[in-house]
């Protein structure tokens, strides 16, 4: 672990101004501390933001929820309103990590969780994400957990989390405060980036930006499902996950919001897939076409080829479940 | 006093059954359990040694070649770094179990990616780790490294002792009514013990004290002495508590030698602990295997031939190879036999013993092949195995010692209600889940090793047991306490057992499942000697002596032991040696597994829903700790079947998934309620306590029950372990 300075931020302005000056925030530290010990990340300065007043969940004027950036994953998943009207979020969070980690991990920190690419984690390996320009060892290497959508020649890493996948399906937005004190809202679906030529940038945060909350819009009716597929029953990252919020109008699909984890550098949402479903009667053929659409550009890199077939099967199964008769509102 | 017994003939006295204290065999709690769960048991890293510095090993980032420079001068004196050790005596790899001499030394030669190169010593662990990360090492790489055991240009050799060609297997295959001819693959494993390897070295003049986490101190002390070029008498090793070993702590490892060298150089105690990635990269791996199995049988299902030809790997020049066919030699009959092992020489982390070397992967595959033969012949898998239990060893023509294989198969089938299970693959479904059942046999060779232990009956009537034997989580403290208490008529609270100290009488340590029977026999013999002295003092024969609850004699005539001792403690050393019964009899342990799995028809995810193991391993010394050993083995079997795999990058041989996030051992949710049944058994050829080794039996074939159940659920044979969902996906029902 490289020596670093550690300071506590007293308020948001203090936090953002320090971050603008190249400091790294620490909240739960469940990912950052591991990476720092391995020197995958080697911050010179840490700013502890746990004292900031960002640990509340409150209702918004619009009828949605404002989840403070420091709300723990455990508290968010257990919140009565989250469980009642955003169950896909609660289930996604509980599908990740362990009880102990969820107690420490925060809402803002979880959005910033870094990839689990094996080569990113091993400092002896070239990695464009860790060391821009050094190359990508995963491309020709073992890439079982890697991306099949939206990857680049520079990086095929995935965003590993679950929470943001559900938030993407729920059309949530990230509230960000800049060092200048400006507050902006970015849809979660736009928060993470595709790797392109700059895989070192996981998301759109600029120096000095502080995530202050995640805003959930007013709840939608319909069935909510989170399906996570992984190698063991718990405590493993998703090979493929799917968050679905699907509403029926009689025997036709009224709306469908579908987000996928484990497939790309960001939670993956494809509006063309959703457009294809809306107004249609559920059928195996329809879901097959939806899968064709979703995976039209999918590409495997060897050990992750199976993800294409897997995702197709998961999409069809989840849509079947979401649209079957008797689906609860 | 020394009581000596060499197992040249059966010990049919069953003396433990004559005793009346009632400790042996009971599910007694571990006496050290409260210390462990309250954090008071001192593990290797937890000793409070004054003035201690910390060392962290720096790793090779090439796969083969030579170190040309270690740029230590830039580090020393800054950020707390005190020294960088590049001594020629540094180990390149750990010693194999029982080596009794130093393994390959001289870290300037690089044999595999991740090999320790140097030790950075600093005032804190964090400083040392940062120093090791920053240490610049220059290399001259050699381009002729080999990484893929199956690549055509990889060198291989054939260990002479492990090639059997008996009869004519090719002809037997041609003549057979039913055959199986398949190739299976199992991946590498790491022991991944909960406690990472650690050693604390401190010198007092020429005397070295080494506190570490090791399984076989009697050998480790010689390995360490040889590595340091000092005499063993100048070393004192302590390993009272070991947080899991599974073979990875059998031999002395780089952390111990580097800690000792560093402590000498800086003149202060030095603690070296491995990080989890280092545990994966620098401790022993179980070799991956390719196993070609051929089975031939007649219409009656009786085997006429067995072929089991295997490819394993290790570093060039390393003597150990995974003994895959170990149980295949004796478990089933068949006149025509071709068994062999080929070793590919690759630049990967050193291969060595990992829980049940040989049977863990060999039985796993053999029992898959038996399942395939059962299907081919239309004979029930339980019945097929029973028909193939030979009367005498099919190769050596020697008899078996106690063998409760058939009973284990029958009892398992009865308890699991095997006959009620659906036998048609792919035809039982509950919602999205395909349900299947499978079974497998278990077998593991039995080993007795030379051991000594000292028992002292103290003047106050309590007893002290001392041996360098270790408790690696297995229950040694419990079972030695039970044996001594049983023999001397003392409640467990009146017996203290001290372990893991090279100043105590030596034994073989923990490994190969031999610990309990070997050192347990030494304790038994010492106690028998003490009983003889007591009997003599009372003027009776030893076999007439009744010892119970701290008293000698029966009924009202019973006298407190302390009175008989009259202030004089009695001490004896028990000494057990293996003898002719190991050569004249095939000694092994046996069992059966039954598993029910659910395979998700959409995703191919497999979940084990219930699992049963029935085992016979001679006398059970402690029902609870023996059962726990079997649980652990079966859980590893679940991991072997479904998830565990060391992934190597064949471009440089490095281990890709070198942490517990990506090396997937089973977690709680992967493990269903497991039932373990221990059969009543005495093996008079195995040891004077009629016990055999049980520590590894639970894994030896367990994975096969799971994959056989996957076949029953889906109709898909996965012959390339682990059976991850991607290997099932293509053949699952349409989405």
mmCIF file of C-alpha atoms in Angstrom, chain B residues 245-461:
data_model
loop_
_atom_site.group_PDB
_atom_site.id
_atom_site.type_symbol
_atom_site.label_atom_id
_atom_site.label_comp_id
_atom_site.label_asym_id
_atom_site.label_seq_id
_atom_site.Cartn_x
_atom_site.Cartn_y
_atom_site.Cartn_z
ATOM 1 C CA UNK B 245 -3.490 -27.195 5.725
ATOM 2 C CA UNK B 246 -4.946 -29.645 3.204
ATOM 3 C CA UNK B 247 -1.384 -30.448 2.143
ATOM 4 C CA UNK B 248 -0.299 -26.886 1.502
ATOM 5 C CA UNK B 249 1.669 -26.781 4.760
ATOM 6 C CA UNK B 250 3.250 -30.249 4.554
ATOM 7 C CA UNK B 251 6.676 -28.954 3.646
ATOM 8 C CA UNK B 252 8.693 -25.928 4.658
ATOM 9 C CA UNK B 253 7.775 -22.967 2.465
ATOM 10 C CA UNK B 254 9.452 -19.783 1.241
ATOM 11 C CA UNK B 255 8.047 -17.655 4.067
ATOM 12 C CA UNK B 256 9.851 -19.673 6.739
ATOM 13 C CA UNK B 257 13.282 -19.660 5.134
ATOM 14 C CA UNK B 258 13.057 -16.008 4.138
ATOM 15 C CA UNK B 259 11.922 -15.017 7.628
ATOM 16 C CA UNK B 260 14.849 -16.888 9.181
ATOM 17 C CA UNK B 261 17.395 -15.404 6.769
ATOM 18 C CA UNK B 262 16.001 -11.910 7.259
ATOM 19 C CA UNK B 263 15.900 -12.162 11.032
ATOM 20 C CA UNK B 264 19.541 -13.203 11.035
ATOM 21 C CA UNK B 265 20.541 -10.392 8.711
ATOM 22 C CA UNK B 266 18.725 -7.566 10.499
ATOM 23 C CA UNK B 267 19.231 -8.938 13.995
ATOM 24 C CA UNK B 268 15.544 -8.699 14.881
ATOM 25 C CA UNK B 269 12.609 -11.107 14.693
ATOM 26 C CA UNK B 270 10.887 -11.066 11.317
ATOM 27 C CA UNK B 271 7.342 -12.068 10.460
ATOM 28 C CA UNK B 272 6.515 -13.131 6.909
ATOM 29 C CA UNK B 273 2.910 -13.811 5.940
ATOM 30 C CA UNK B 274 1.641 -14.652 2.484
ATOM 31 C CA UNK B 275 -1.148 -12.655 0.911
ATOM 32 C CA UNK B 276 -4.005 -14.616 -0.613
ATOM 33 C CA UNK B 277 -2.651 -14.214 -4.152
ATOM 34 C CA UNK B 278 0.721 -15.450 -2.892
ATOM 35 C CA UNK B 279 -0.934 -18.498 -1.339
ATOM 36 C CA UNK B 280 -2.294 -19.311 -4.783
ATOM 37 C CA UNK B 281 0.937 -18.594 -6.617
ATOM 38 C CA UNK B 282 3.584 -19.998 -4.311
ATOM 39 C CA UNK B 283 2.070 -22.888 -2.358
ATOM 40 C CA UNK B 284 1.411 -26.314 -3.801
ATOM 41 C CA UNK B 285 -1.208 -26.714 -6.478
ATOM 42 C CA UNK B 286 -3.058 -29.885 -7.254
ATOM 43 C CA UNK B 287 -2.164 -30.775 -10.803
ATOM 44 C CA UNK B 288 -4.782 -30.641 -13.474
ATOM 45 C CA UNK B 289 -5.332 -34.082 -14.972
ATOM 46 C CA UNK B 290 -6.322 -35.649 -18.239
ATOM 47 C CA UNK B 291 -7.616 -39.138 -17.585
ATOM 48 C CA UNK B 292 -8.314 -41.703 -20.245
ATOM 49 C CA UNK B 293 -10.525 -44.363 -18.731
ATOM 50 C CA UNK B 294 -11.421 -47.627 -20.367
ATOM 51 C CA UNK B 295 -13.757 -50.143 -18.782
ATOM 52 C CA UNK B 296 -14.704 -53.527 -20.187
ATOM 53 C CA UNK B 297 -17.273 -55.871 -18.700
ATOM 54 C CA UNK B 298 -19.304 -58.934 -19.562
ATOM 55 C CA UNK B 299 -23.090 -59.216 -19.768
ATOM 56 C CA UNK B 300 -23.100 -59.665 -16.002
ATOM 57 C CA UNK B 301 -21.399 -56.330 -15.456
ATOM 58 C CA UNK B 302 -18.290 -57.940 -14.037
ATOM 59 C CA UNK B 303 -15.235 -56.033 -15.161
ATOM 60 C CA UNK B 304 -12.779 -57.819 -17.377
ATOM 61 C CA UNK B 305 -10.533 -54.837 -17.869
ATOM 62 C CA UNK B 306 -9.689 -51.400 -16.508
ATOM 63 C CA UNK B 307 -7.619 -48.736 -18.183
ATOM 64 C CA UNK B 308 -6.727 -45.523 -16.390
ATOM 65 C CA UNK B 309 -4.042 -43.546 -18.169
ATOM 66 C CA UNK B 310 -3.371 -40.080 -16.932
ATOM 67 C CA UNK B 311 -1.474 -36.944 -17.798
ATOM 68 C CA UNK B 312 -0.518 -34.640 -14.937
ATOM 69 C CA UNK B 313 2.043 -31.882 -14.671
ATOM 70 C CA UNK B 314 4.738 -30.423 -12.503
ATOM 71 C CA UNK B 315 7.827 -28.263 -12.697
ATOM 72 C CA UNK B 316 10.850 -29.748 -14.460
ATOM 73 C CA UNK B 317 12.834 -31.926 -12.065
ATOM 74 C CA UNK B 318 10.163 -32.037 -9.353
ATOM 75 C CA UNK B 319 9.738 -35.586 -8.029
ATOM 76 C CA UNK B 320 6.109 -35.422 -6.950
ATOM 77 C CA UNK B 321 3.344 -36.247 -9.365
ATOM 78 C CA UNK B 322 -0.377 -36.545 -8.724
ATOM 79 C CA UNK B 323 -0.884 -40.293 -8.086
ATOM 80 C CA UNK B 324 -4.190 -40.364 -9.919
ATOM 81 C CA UNK B 325 -4.552 -44.139 -10.208
ATOM 82 C CA UNK B 326 -3.865 -44.899 -6.554
ATOM 83 C CA UNK B 327 -7.288 -46.361 -5.740
ATOM 84 C CA UNK B 328 -7.898 -47.733 -9.230
ATOM 85 C CA UNK B 329 -5.224 -50.326 -8.530
ATOM 86 C CA UNK B 330 -7.225 -52.095 -5.844
ATOM 87 C CA UNK B 331 -10.840 -50.935 -5.741
ATOM 88 C CA UNK B 332 -12.344 -52.955 -8.573
ATOM 89 C CA UNK B 333 -11.453 -56.254 -10.191
ATOM 90 C CA UNK B 334 -10.721 -56.945 -13.834
ATOM 91 C CA UNK B 335 -7.949 -59.149 -15.076
ATOM 92 C CA UNK B 336 -6.685 -56.924 -17.862
ATOM 93 C CA UNK B 337 -5.329 -53.656 -16.572
ATOM 94 C CA UNK B 338 -3.453 -50.727 -18.008
ATOM 95 C CA UNK B 339 -2.761 -47.973 -15.534
ATOM 96 C CA UNK B 340 -0.222 -45.264 -16.067
ATOM 97 C CA UNK B 341 0.811 -41.738 -15.284
ATOM 98 C CA UNK B 342 2.644 -39.348 -17.558
ATOM 99 C CA UNK B 343 4.076 -36.111 -16.208
ATOM 100 C CA UNK B 344 4.226 -32.992 -18.360
ATOM 101 C CA UNK B 345 6.961 -30.542 -17.411
ATOM 102 C CA UNK B 346 5.571 -27.040 -17.303
ATOM 103 C CA UNK B 347 6.549 -23.680 -15.860
ATOM 104 C CA UNK B 348 3.624 -23.400 -13.530
ATOM 105 C CA UNK B 349 3.437 -23.098 -9.758
ATOM 106 C CA UNK B 350 4.795 -26.250 -8.114
ATOM 107 C CA UNK B 351 2.503 -29.270 -8.022
ATOM 108 C CA UNK B 352 2.167 -31.121 -4.748
ATOM 109 C CA UNK B 353 -0.165 -32.714 -2.270
ATOM 110 C CA UNK B 354 -3.603 -31.201 -2.017
ATOM 111 C CA UNK B 355 -6.194 -33.021 0.069
ATOM 112 C CA UNK B 356 -6.233 -36.693 -0.938
ATOM 113 C CA UNK B 357 -3.651 -36.494 -3.703
ATOM 114 C CA UNK B 358 -4.533 -39.174 -6.203
ATOM 115 C CA UNK B 359 -7.990 -40.256 -5.131
ATOM 116 C CA UNK B 360 -9.558 -36.796 -4.978
ATOM 117 C CA UNK B 361 -9.376 -36.552 -8.759
ATOM 118 C CA UNK B 362 -8.798 -40.190 -9.659
ATOM 119 C CA UNK B 363 -11.874 -41.523 -7.863
ATOM 120 C CA UNK B 364 -13.857 -38.565 -9.141
ATOM 121 C CA UNK B 365 -13.252 -39.701 -12.704
ATOM 122 C CA UNK B 366 -13.267 -43.465 -12.142
ATOM 123 C CA UNK B 367 -16.676 -43.168 -10.506
ATOM 124 C CA UNK B 368 -17.966 -41.156 -13.468
ATOM 125 C CA UNK B 369 -16.804 -43.933 -15.751
ATOM 126 C CA UNK B 370 -18.524 -46.539 -13.579
ATOM 127 C CA UNK B 371 -21.723 -44.520 -13.945
ATOM 128 C CA UNK B 372 -21.317 -44.587 -17.701
ATOM 129 C CA UNK B 373 -20.758 -48.336 -17.593
ATOM 130 C CA UNK B 374 -23.865 -48.773 -15.437
ATOM 131 C CA UNK B 375 -25.850 -46.985 -18.084
ATOM 132 C CA UNK B 376 -24.273 -48.925 -20.926
ATOM 133 C CA UNK B 377 -24.919 -52.266 -19.248
ATOM 134 C CA UNK B 378 -28.315 -51.392 -17.831
ATOM 135 C CA UNK B 379 -27.177 -52.425 -14.379
ATOM 136 C CA UNK B 380 -27.961 -50.240 -11.395
ATOM 137 C CA UNK B 381 -24.864 -48.215 -10.400
ATOM 138 C CA UNK B 382 -24.918 -49.525 -6.824
ATOM 139 C CA UNK B 383 -25.297 -53.096 -7.973
ATOM 140 C CA UNK B 384 -22.597 -52.704 -10.617
ATOM 141 C CA UNK B 385 -20.076 -51.620 -8.006
ATOM 142 C CA UNK B 386 -21.015 -54.483 -5.687
ATOM 143 C CA UNK B 387 -20.469 -56.986 -8.487
ATOM 144 C CA UNK B 388 -16.948 -55.727 -8.960
ATOM 145 C CA UNK B 389 -15.578 -55.900 -5.442
ATOM 146 C CA UNK B 390 -12.677 -58.326 -5.790
ATOM 147 C CA UNK B 391 -11.820 -61.030 -3.284
ATOM 148 C CA UNK B 392 -8.126 -60.306 -3.486
ATOM 149 C CA UNK B 393 -6.040 -57.422 -4.795
ATOM 150 C CA UNK B 394 -6.366 -57.743 -8.583
ATOM 151 C CA UNK B 395 -2.714 -56.904 -9.203
ATOM 152 C CA UNK B 396 -0.798 -57.984 -6.112
ATOM 153 C CA UNK B 397 -2.943 -60.978 -5.135
ATOM 154 C CA UNK B 398 -2.943 -60.024 -1.470
ATOM 155 C CA UNK B 399 -5.978 -59.920 0.836
ATOM 156 C CA UNK B 400 -7.725 -56.789 2.041
ATOM 157 C CA UNK B 401 -7.883 -55.695 5.628
ATOM 158 C CA UNK B 402 -11.321 -54.622 6.829
ATOM 159 C CA UNK B 403 -13.291 -53.251 3.894
ATOM 160 C CA UNK B 404 -16.850 -52.053 4.394
ATOM 161 C CA UNK B 405 -17.393 -50.942 0.822
ATOM 162 C CA UNK B 406 -20.430 -53.099 0.124
ATOM 163 C CA UNK B 407 -22.007 -52.124 3.435
ATOM 164 C CA UNK B 408 -21.430 -48.451 2.641
ATOM 165 C CA UNK B 409 -23.077 -48.875 -0.763
ATOM 166 C CA UNK B 410 -26.058 -50.730 0.694
ATOM 167 C CA UNK B 411 -26.504 -48.442 3.675
ATOM 168 C CA UNK B 412 -26.255 -45.362 1.489
ATOM 169 C CA UNK B 413 -28.776 -46.715 -1.002
ATOM 170 C CA UNK B 414 -31.162 -47.575 1.797
ATOM 171 C CA UNK B 415 -30.937 -44.205 3.523
ATOM 172 C CA UNK B 416 -31.136 -42.212 0.311
ATOM 173 C CA UNK B 417 -34.007 -44.358 -0.943
ATOM 174 C CA UNK B 418 -31.962 -44.894 -4.049
ATOM 175 C CA UNK B 419 -34.318 -47.500 -5.459
ATOM 176 C CA UNK B 420 -37.129 -44.925 -5.500
ATOM 177 C CA UNK B 421 -35.094 -42.408 -7.512
ATOM 178 C CA UNK B 422 -35.952 -41.696 -11.114
ATOM 179 C CA UNK B 423 -33.477 -43.521 -13.326
ATOM 180 C CA UNK B 424 -34.345 -42.035 -16.705
ATOM 181 C CA UNK B 425 -32.078 -39.043 -17.412
ATOM 182 C CA UNK B 426 -33.727 -35.706 -18.035
ATOM 183 C CA UNK B 427 -37.220 -36.782 -17.098
ATOM 184 C CA UNK B 428 -37.830 -35.233 -13.694
ATOM 185 C CA UNK B 429 -38.663 -31.552 -13.611
ATOM 186 C CA UNK B 430 -39.908 -29.095 -10.994
ATOM 187 C CA UNK B 431 -40.699 -25.776 -12.662
ATOM 188 C CA UNK B 432 -37.490 -24.466 -14.195
ATOM 189 C CA UNK B 433 -35.401 -27.064 -12.396
ATOM 190 C CA UNK B 434 -34.321 -30.440 -13.710
ATOM 191 C CA UNK B 435 -33.871 -32.872 -10.848
ATOM 192 C CA UNK B 436 -31.358 -35.674 -10.800
ATOM 193 C CA UNK B 437 -29.771 -38.208 -8.491
ATOM 194 C CA UNK B 438 -26.345 -39.724 -8.590
ATOM 195 C CA UNK B 439 -24.050 -41.869 -6.531
ATOM 196 C CA UNK B 440 -20.393 -42.777 -6.378
ATOM 197 C CA UNK B 441 -18.047 -44.964 -4.411
ATOM 198 C CA UNK B 442 -15.351 -43.646 -2.090
ATOM 199 C CA UNK B 443 -11.940 -45.050 -1.433
ATOM 200 C CA UNK B 444 -8.611 -43.855 -0.097
ATOM 201 C CA UNK B 445 -5.445 -45.763 0.746
ATOM 202 C CA UNK B 446 -4.611 -46.096 4.414
ATOM 203 C CA UNK B 447 -1.191 -45.148 5.717
ATOM 204 C CA UNK B 448 0.384 -45.684 9.116
ATOM 205 C CA UNK B 449 3.571 -43.770 9.882
ATOM 206 C CA UNK B 450 6.185 -43.976 12.588
ATOM 207 C CA UNK B 451 5.201 -41.841 15.555
ATOM 208 C CA UNK B 452 6.176 -41.163 19.121
ATOM 209 C CA UNK B 453 4.270 -39.487 21.908
ATOM 210 C CA UNK B 454 4.894 -38.991 25.589
ATOM 211 C CA UNK B 455 2.197 -39.458 28.178
ATOM 212 C CA UNK B 456 2.778 -38.422 31.758
ATOM 213 C CA UNK B 457 0.445 -39.420 34.536
ATOM 214 C CA UNK B 458 1.147 -36.678 37.006
ATOM 215 C CA UNK B 459 1.242 -37.047 40.725
ATOM 216 C CA UNK B 460 -2.145 -35.402 41.116
ATOM 217 C CA UNK B 461 -3.700 -38.033 38.884
#
